[in-house]
């Protein structure tokens, strides 16, 4: 992945992680409670962009180009 993409991704990710509650308050038409959503975002998602995740994104983008 291009360095610029990784940099922008990490900036957006950091902002999102630091503003979970603000983001939830802005959400509309939630299918679960705000409490459940916050728990999901805090406990069930692995946020760091690891090498394995980068490889997965690269594979996804490769397949996307074939469509």
CSV table of C-alpha atoms in Angstrom, one decimal, residues 3-4 7 9-11 13 16 20 22 25 30 32 36 38 42 49 51 57-58 61-64 66:
chain,number,residue,atom,x,y,z
A,3,UNK,CA,2.8,5.3,2.3
A,4,UNK,CA,0.3,8.2,1.9
A,7,UNK,CA,-0.6,7.6,6.8
A,9,UNK,CA,-5.6,5.6,7.2
A,10,UNK,CA,-3.7,5.7,10.5
A,11,UNK,CA,-4.8,9.4,11.1
A,13,UNK,CA,-8.2,5.4,12.6
A,16,UNK,CA,-12.1,7.4,15.2
A,20,UNK,CA,-16.1,6.6,19.5
A,22,UNK,CA,-19.1,11.2,19.4
A,25,UNK,CA,-24.1,10.0,18.8
A,30,UNK,CA,-29.0,2.1,14.7
A,32,UNK,CA,-28.5,-2.0,18.3
A,36,UNK,CA,-24.0,-2.3,22.6
A,38,UNK,CA,-19.8,1.1,22.0
A,42,UNK,CA,-14.2,-1.1,22.1
A,49,UNK,CA,-3.0,-2.1,10.8
A,51,UNK,CA,1.2,-6.7,8.1
A,57,UNK,CA,-6.2,-5.2,1.9
A,58,UNK,CA,-3.8,-5.6,-1.0
A,61,UNK,CA,-7.7,-4.3,-4.0
A,62,UNK,CA,-6.2,-6.7,-6.5
A,63,UNK,CA,-9.6,-8.6,-6.8
A,64,UNK,CA,-11.4,-5.3,-7.0
A,66,UNK,CA,-10.5,-7.5,-11.8
